[in-house]
Coordinates of C-alpha atoms in Angstrom, one line a residue:
X270 CA -20.8 -10.5 12.7
X271 CA -21.8 -7.9 10.7
X272 CA -21.0 -7.9 7.1
X273 CA -20.4 -4.8 5.2
X274 CA -21.5 -5.3 1.5
X275 CA -20.3 -2.5 -1.1
X276 CA -20.9 -2.8 -4.6
X277 CA -18.4 -2.0 -7.7
X278 CA -19.7 1.3 -8.5
X279 CA -19.3 2.2 -4.8
X280 CA -15.6 1.1 -4.8
X281 CA -14.6 2.8 -7.9
X282 CA -15.8 6.0 -6.9
X283 CA -14.0 6.0 -3.7
X284 CA -10.4 5.9 -5.5
X285 CA -11.3 9.4 -6.4
X286 CA -12.1 10.8 -3.1
X287 CA -9.8 13.3 -1.5
X288 CA -9.6 11.0 1.0
X289 CA -8.0 8.4 -1.1
X290 CA -4.8 10.7 -1.9
X291 CA -1.1 9.6 -0.2
X292 CA -1.0 11.4 1.7
X293 CA -3.9 13.3 2.4
X294 CA -3.5 16.9 1.8
X295 CA -4.6 17.8 5.5
X296 CA -2.4 16.0 7.4
X297 CA 0.4 18.1 9.5
X298 CA 3.9 18.0 8.3
X299 CA 5.7 16.0 11.2
X300 CA 9.3 14.6 10.1
X301 CA 9.8 11.2 10.1
X302 CA 6.0 10.6 10.5
X303 CA 4.0 12.0 7.6
X304 CA 7.5 13.4 5.8
X305 CA 11.0 12.1 5.7
X306 CA 13.1 13.2 8.5
X307 CA 15.9 15.5 7.5
X308 CA 18.2 12.9 8.3
X309 CA 16.3 10.6 6.0
X310 CA 17.0 13.1 3.2
X311 CA 20.6 13.2 3.6
X312 CA 20.9 9.3 3.6
X313 CA 19.0 9.4 0.3
X314 CA 21.1 12.2 -1.5
X315 CA 24.1 10.1 -0.4
X316 CA 22.8 6.8 -1.5
X317 CA 22.0 8.5 -4.8
X318 CA 25.3 9.9 -5.3
X319 CA 27.1 6.4 -4.2
X320 CA 24.6 4.5 -6.9
X321 CA 25.7 7.4 -9.5
X322 CA 29.5 6.9 -8.8
X323 CA 29.0 2.9 -8.9
X324 CA 27.1 3.2 -12.7
X325 CA 30.2 5.3 -13.8
X326 CA 33.0 2.5 -12.8
X327 CA 32.6 -0.1 -15.8
X328 CA 31.2 -3.2 -15.2
X329 CA 33.7 -6.0 -13.8
X330 CA 33.4 -9.5 -12.7
X331 CA 32.3 -10.4 -9.5
X332 CA 34.3 -13.3 -9.0
X333 CA 37.7 -14.2 -11.0
X334 CA 37.9 -17.4 -12.4
X335 CA 41.1 -19.1 -12.9
X336 CA 40.8 -21.4 -16.2

């Protein structure tokens, strides 16, 4: 096989290229592929609300122990 050899300077310069952005700016917006689907956004909001409501409840022991 053929080996591709890159020096350190080239690799460090590559991290600043526009192609290295996540996601690249030139991609079309496809729900579920390049962006979150609407149902996923709703689920994320529900999870955030649920986590916030759970944080409001004071900490309780997971298991009760009889001593």
